[in-house]
N, CA, C and O atoms as a GROMACS GRO file, in nm:
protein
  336
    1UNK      N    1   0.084  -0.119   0.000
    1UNK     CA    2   0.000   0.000   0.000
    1UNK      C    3   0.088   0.124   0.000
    1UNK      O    4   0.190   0.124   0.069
    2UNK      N    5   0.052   0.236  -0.078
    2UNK     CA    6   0.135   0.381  -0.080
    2UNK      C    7   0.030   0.434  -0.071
    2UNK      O    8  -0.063   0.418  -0.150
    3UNK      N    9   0.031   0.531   0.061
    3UNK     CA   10   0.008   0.731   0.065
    3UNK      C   11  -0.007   0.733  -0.042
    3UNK      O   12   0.033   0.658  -0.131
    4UNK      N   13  -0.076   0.834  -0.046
    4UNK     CA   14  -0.125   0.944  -0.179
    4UNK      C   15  -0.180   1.049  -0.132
    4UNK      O   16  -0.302   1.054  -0.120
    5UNK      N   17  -0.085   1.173  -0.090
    5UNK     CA   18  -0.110   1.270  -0.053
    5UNK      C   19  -0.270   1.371  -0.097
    5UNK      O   20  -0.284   1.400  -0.216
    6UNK      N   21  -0.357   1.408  -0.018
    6UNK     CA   22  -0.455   1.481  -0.030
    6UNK      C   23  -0.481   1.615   0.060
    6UNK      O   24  -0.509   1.628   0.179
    7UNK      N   25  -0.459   1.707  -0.040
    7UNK     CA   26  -0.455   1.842   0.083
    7UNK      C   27  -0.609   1.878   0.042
    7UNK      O   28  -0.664   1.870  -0.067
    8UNK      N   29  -0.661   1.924   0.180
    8UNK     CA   30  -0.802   1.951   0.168
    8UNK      C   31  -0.807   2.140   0.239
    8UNK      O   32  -0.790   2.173   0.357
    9UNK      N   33  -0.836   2.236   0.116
    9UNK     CA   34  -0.822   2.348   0.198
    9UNK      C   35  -0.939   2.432   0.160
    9UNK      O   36  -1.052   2.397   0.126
   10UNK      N   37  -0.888   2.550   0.171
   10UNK     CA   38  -1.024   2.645   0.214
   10UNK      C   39  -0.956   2.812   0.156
   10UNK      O   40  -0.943   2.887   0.253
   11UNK      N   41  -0.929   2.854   0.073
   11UNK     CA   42  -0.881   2.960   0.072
   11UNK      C   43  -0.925   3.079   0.196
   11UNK      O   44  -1.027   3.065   0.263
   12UNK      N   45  -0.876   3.141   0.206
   12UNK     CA   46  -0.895   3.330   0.288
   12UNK      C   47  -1.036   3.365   0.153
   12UNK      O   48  -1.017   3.358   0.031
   13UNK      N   49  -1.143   3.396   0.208
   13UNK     CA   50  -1.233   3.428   0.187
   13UNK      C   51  -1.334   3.500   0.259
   13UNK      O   52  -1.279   3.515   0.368
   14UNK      N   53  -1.474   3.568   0.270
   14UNK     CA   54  -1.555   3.636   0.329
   14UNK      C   55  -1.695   3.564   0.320
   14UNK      O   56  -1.799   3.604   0.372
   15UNK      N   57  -1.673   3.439   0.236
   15UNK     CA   58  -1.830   3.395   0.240
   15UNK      C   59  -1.840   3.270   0.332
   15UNK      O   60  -1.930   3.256   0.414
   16UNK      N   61  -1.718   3.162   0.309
   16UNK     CA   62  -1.690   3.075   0.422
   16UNK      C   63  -1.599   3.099   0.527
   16UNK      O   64  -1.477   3.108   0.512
   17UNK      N   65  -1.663   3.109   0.644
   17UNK     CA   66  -1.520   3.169   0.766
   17UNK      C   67  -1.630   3.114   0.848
   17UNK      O   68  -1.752   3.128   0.830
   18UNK      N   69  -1.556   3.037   0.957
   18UNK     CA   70  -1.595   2.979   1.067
   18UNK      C   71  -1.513   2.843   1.036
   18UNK      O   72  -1.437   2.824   0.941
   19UNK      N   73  -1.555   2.734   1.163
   19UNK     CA   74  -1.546   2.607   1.145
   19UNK      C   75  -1.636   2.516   1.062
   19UNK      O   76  -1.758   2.525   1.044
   20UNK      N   77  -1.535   2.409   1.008
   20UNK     CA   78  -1.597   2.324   0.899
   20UNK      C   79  -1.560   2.180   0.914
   20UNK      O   80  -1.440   2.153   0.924
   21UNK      N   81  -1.627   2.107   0.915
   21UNK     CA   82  -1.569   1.941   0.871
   21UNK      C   83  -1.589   1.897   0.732
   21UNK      O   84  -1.696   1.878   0.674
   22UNK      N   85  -1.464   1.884   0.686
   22UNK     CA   86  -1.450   1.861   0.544
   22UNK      C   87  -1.455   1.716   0.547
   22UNK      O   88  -1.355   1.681   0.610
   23UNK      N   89  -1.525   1.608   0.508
   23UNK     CA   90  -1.545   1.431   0.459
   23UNK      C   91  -1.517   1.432   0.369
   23UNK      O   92  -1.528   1.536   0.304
   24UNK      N   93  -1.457   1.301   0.303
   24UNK     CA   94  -1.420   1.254   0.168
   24UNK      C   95  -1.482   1.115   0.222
   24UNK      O   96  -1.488   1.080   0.340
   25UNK      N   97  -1.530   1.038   0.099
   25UNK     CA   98  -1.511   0.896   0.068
   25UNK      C   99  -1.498   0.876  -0.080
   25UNK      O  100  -1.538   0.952  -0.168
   26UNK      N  101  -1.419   0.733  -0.097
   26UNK     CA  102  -1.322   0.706  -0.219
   26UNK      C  103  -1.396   0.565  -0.207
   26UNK      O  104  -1.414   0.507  -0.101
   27UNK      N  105  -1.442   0.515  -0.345
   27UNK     CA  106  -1.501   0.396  -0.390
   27UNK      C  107  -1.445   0.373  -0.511
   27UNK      O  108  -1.455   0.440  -0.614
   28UNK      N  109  -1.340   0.193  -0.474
   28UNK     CA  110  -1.355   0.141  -0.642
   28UNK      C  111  -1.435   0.181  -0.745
   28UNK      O  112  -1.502   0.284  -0.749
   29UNK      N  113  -1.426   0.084  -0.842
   29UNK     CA  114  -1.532   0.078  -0.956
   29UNK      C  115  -1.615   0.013  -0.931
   29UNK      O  116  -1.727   0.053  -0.963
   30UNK      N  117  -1.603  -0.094  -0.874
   30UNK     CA  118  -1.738  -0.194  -0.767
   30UNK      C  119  -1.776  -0.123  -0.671
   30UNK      O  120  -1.832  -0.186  -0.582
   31UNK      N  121  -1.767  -0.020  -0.658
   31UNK     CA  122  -1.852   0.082  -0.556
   31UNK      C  123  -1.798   0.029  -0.364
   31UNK      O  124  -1.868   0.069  -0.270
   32UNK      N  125  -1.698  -0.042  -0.343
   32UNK     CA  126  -1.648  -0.095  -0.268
   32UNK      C  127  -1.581   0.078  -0.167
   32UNK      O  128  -1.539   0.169  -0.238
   33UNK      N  129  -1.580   0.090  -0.060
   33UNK     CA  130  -1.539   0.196   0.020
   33UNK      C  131  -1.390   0.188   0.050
   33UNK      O  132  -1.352   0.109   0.137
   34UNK      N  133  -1.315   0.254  -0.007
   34UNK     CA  134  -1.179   0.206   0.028
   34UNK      C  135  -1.097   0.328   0.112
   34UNK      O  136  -0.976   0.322   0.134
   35UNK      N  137  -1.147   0.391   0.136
   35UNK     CA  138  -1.107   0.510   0.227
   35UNK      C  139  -1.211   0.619   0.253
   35UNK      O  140  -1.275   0.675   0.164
   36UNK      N  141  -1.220   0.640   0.372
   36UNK     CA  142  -1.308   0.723   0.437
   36UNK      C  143  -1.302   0.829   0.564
   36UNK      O  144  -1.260   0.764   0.660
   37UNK      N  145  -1.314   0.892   0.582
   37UNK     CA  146  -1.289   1.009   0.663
   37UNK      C  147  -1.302   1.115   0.663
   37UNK      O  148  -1.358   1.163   0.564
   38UNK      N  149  -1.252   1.215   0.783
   38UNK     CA  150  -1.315   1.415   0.811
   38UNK      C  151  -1.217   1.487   0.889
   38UNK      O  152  -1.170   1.474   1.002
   39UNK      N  153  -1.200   1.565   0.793
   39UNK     CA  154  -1.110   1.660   0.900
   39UNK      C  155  -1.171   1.804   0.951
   39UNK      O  156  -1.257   1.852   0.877
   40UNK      N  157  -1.136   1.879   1.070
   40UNK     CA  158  -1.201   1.984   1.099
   40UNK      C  159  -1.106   2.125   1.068
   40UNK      O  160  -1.002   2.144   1.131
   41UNK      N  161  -1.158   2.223   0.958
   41UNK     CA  162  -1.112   2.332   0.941
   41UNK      C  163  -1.184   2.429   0.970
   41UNK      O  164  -1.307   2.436   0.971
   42UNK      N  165  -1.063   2.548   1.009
   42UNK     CA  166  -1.161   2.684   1.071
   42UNK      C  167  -1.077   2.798   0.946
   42UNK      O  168  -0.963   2.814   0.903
   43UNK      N  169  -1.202   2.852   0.924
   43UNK     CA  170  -1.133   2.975   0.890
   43UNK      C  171  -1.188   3.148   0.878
   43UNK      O  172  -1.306   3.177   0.893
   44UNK      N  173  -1.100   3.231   0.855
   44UNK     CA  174  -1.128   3.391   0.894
   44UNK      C  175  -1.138   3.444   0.785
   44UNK      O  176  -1.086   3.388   0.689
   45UNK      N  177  -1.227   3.599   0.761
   45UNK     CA  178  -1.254   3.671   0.661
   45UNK      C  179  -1.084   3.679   0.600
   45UNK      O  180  -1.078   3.692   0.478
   46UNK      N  181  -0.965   3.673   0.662
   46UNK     CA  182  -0.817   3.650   0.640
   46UNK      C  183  -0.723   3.535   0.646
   46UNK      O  184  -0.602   3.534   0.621
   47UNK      N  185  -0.780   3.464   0.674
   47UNK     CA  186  -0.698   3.349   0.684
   47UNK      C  187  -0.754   3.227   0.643
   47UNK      O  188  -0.847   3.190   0.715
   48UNK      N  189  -0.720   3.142   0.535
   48UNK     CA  190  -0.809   3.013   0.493
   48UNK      C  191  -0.750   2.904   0.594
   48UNK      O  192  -0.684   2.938   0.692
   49UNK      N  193  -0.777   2.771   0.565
   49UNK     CA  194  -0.761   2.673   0.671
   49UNK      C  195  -0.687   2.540   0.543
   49UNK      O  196  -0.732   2.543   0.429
   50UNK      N  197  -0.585   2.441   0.578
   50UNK     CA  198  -0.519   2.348   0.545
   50UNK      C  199  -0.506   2.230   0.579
   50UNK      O  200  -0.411   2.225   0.658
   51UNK      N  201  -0.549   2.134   0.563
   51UNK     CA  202  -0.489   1.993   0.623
   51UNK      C  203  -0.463   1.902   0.512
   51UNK      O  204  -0.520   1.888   0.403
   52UNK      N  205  -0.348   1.835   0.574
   52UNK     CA  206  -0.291   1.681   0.472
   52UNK      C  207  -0.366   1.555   0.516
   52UNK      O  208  -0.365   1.507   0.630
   53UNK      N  209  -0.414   1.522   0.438
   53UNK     CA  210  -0.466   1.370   0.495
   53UNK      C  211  -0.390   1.255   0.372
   53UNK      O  212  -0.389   1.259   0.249
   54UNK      N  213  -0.328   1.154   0.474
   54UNK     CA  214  -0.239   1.059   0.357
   54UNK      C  215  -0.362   0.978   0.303
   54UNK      O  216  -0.440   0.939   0.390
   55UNK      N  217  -0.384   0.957   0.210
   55UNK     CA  218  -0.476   0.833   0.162
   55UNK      C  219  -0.396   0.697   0.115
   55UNK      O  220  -0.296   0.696   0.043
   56UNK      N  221  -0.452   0.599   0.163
   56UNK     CA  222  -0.379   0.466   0.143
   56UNK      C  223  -0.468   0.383   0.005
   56UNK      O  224  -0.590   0.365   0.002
   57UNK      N  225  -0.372   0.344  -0.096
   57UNK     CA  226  -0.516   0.306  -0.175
   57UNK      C  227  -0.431   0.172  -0.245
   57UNK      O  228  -0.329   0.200  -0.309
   58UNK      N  229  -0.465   0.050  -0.236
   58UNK     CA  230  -0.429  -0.061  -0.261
   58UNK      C  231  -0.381  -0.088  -0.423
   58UNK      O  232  -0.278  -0.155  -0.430
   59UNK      N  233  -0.429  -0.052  -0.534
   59UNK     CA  234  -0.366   0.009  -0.603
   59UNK      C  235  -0.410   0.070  -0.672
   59UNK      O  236  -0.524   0.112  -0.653
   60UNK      N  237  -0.310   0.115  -0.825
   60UNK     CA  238  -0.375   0.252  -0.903
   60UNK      C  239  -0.461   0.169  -1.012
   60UNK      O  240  -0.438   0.062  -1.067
   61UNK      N  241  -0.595   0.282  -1.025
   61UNK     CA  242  -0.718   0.220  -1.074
   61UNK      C  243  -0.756   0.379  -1.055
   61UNK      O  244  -0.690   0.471  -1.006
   62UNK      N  245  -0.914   0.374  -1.125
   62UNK     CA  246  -0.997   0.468  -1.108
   62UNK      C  247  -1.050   0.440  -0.985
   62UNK      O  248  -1.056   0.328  -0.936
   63UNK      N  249  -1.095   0.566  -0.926
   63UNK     CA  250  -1.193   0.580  -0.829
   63UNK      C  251  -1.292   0.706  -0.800
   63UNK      O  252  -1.257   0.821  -0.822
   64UNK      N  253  -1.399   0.678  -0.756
   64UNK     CA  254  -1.484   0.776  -0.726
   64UNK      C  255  -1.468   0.847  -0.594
   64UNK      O  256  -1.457   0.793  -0.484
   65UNK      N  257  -1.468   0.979  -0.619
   65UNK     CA  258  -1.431   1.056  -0.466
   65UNK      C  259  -1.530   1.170  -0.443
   65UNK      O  260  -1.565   1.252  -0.528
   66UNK      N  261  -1.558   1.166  -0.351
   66UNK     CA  262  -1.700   1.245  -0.302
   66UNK      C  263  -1.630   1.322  -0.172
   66UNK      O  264  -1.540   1.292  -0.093
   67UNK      N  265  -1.672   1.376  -0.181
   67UNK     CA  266  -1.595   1.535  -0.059
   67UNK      C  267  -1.756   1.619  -0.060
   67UNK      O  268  -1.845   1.629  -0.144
   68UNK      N  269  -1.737   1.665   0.067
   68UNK     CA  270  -1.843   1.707   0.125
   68UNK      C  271  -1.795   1.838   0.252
   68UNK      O  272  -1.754   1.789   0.358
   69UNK      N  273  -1.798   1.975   0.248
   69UNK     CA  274  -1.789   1.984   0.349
   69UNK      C  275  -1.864   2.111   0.410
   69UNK      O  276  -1.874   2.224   0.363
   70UNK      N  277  -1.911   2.059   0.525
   70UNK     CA  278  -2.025   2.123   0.637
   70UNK      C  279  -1.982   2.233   0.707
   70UNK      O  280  -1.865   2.231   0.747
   71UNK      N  281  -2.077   2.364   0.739
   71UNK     CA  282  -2.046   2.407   0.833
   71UNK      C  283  -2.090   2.361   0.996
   71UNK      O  284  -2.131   2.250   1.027
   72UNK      N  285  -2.071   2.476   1.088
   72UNK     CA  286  -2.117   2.446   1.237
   72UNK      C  287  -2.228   2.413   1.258
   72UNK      O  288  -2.217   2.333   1.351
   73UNK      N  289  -2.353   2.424   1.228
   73UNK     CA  290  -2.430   2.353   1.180
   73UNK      C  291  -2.467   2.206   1.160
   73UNK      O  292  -2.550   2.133   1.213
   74UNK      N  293  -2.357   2.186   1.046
   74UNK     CA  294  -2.406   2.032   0.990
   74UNK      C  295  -2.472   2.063   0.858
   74UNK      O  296  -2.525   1.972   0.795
   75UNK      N  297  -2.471   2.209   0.804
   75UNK     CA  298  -2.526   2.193   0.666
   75UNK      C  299  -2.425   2.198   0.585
   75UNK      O  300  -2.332   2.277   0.601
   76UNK      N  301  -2.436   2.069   0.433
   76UNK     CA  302  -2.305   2.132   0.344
   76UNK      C  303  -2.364   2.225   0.275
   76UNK      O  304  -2.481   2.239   0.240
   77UNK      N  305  -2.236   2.308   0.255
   77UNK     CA  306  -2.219   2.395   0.175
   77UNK      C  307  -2.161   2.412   0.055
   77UNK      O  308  -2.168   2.500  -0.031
   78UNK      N  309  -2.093   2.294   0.067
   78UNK     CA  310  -2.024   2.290  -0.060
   78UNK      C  311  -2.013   2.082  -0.073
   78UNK      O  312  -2.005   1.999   0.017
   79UNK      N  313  -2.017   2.068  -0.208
   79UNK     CA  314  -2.020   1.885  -0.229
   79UNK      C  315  -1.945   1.873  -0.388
   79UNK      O  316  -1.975   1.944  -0.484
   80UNK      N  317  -1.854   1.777  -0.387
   80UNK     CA  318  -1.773   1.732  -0.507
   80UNK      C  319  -1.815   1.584  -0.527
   80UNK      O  320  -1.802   1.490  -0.448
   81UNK      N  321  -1.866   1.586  -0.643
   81UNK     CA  322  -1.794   1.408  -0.674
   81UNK      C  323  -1.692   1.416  -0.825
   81UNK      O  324  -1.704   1.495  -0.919
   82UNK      N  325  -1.604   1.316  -0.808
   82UNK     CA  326  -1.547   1.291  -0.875
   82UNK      C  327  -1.465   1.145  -0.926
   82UNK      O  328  -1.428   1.054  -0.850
   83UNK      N  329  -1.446   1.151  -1.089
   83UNK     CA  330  -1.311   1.004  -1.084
   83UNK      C  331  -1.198   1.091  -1.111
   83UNK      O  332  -1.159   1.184  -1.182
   84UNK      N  333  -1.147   0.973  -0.966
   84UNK     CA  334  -1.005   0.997  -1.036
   84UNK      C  335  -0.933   0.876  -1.029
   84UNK      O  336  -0.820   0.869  -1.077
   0.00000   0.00000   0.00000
């Protein structure tokens, strides 16, 4: 298994500022869950927010990746799917 680096950020902005939990999940092509998880970012009308999350992925293939992330609340505000 190899890392595969994923930075999940948030630029310096005025429309999202506060705290956020950003989720991803990553599914084979058999729709199988092969990585899953959330990280918590905060950020200011000046300052955006950053985190690395390693992803472990058994090997290279397509996959579907869905990112989601909420404010304080619990509402998203923003949602991706994608292959990659």
């Amino acid at each position: 298994d190899k890392a595969v680096p994923l930075t999940l950020s948030i630029p310096a902005n005025e429309i999202f500022t506060g705290p956020f939990q950003a989720s991803w999940k990553i599914e084979d092509l058999a729709g199988k869950v092969v990585d899953q998880g959330s990280k918590k970012l905060e950020t200011t009308a000046g300052k955006g927010s950053e985190a690395e999350v390693p992803l472990t992925l058994k090997e290279c293939g397509l996959y579907f990746l869905q990112l989601d992330l909420k404010d304080a609340q619990g509402k998203v505000v923003k949602d991706r799917k994608s292959v990659v």
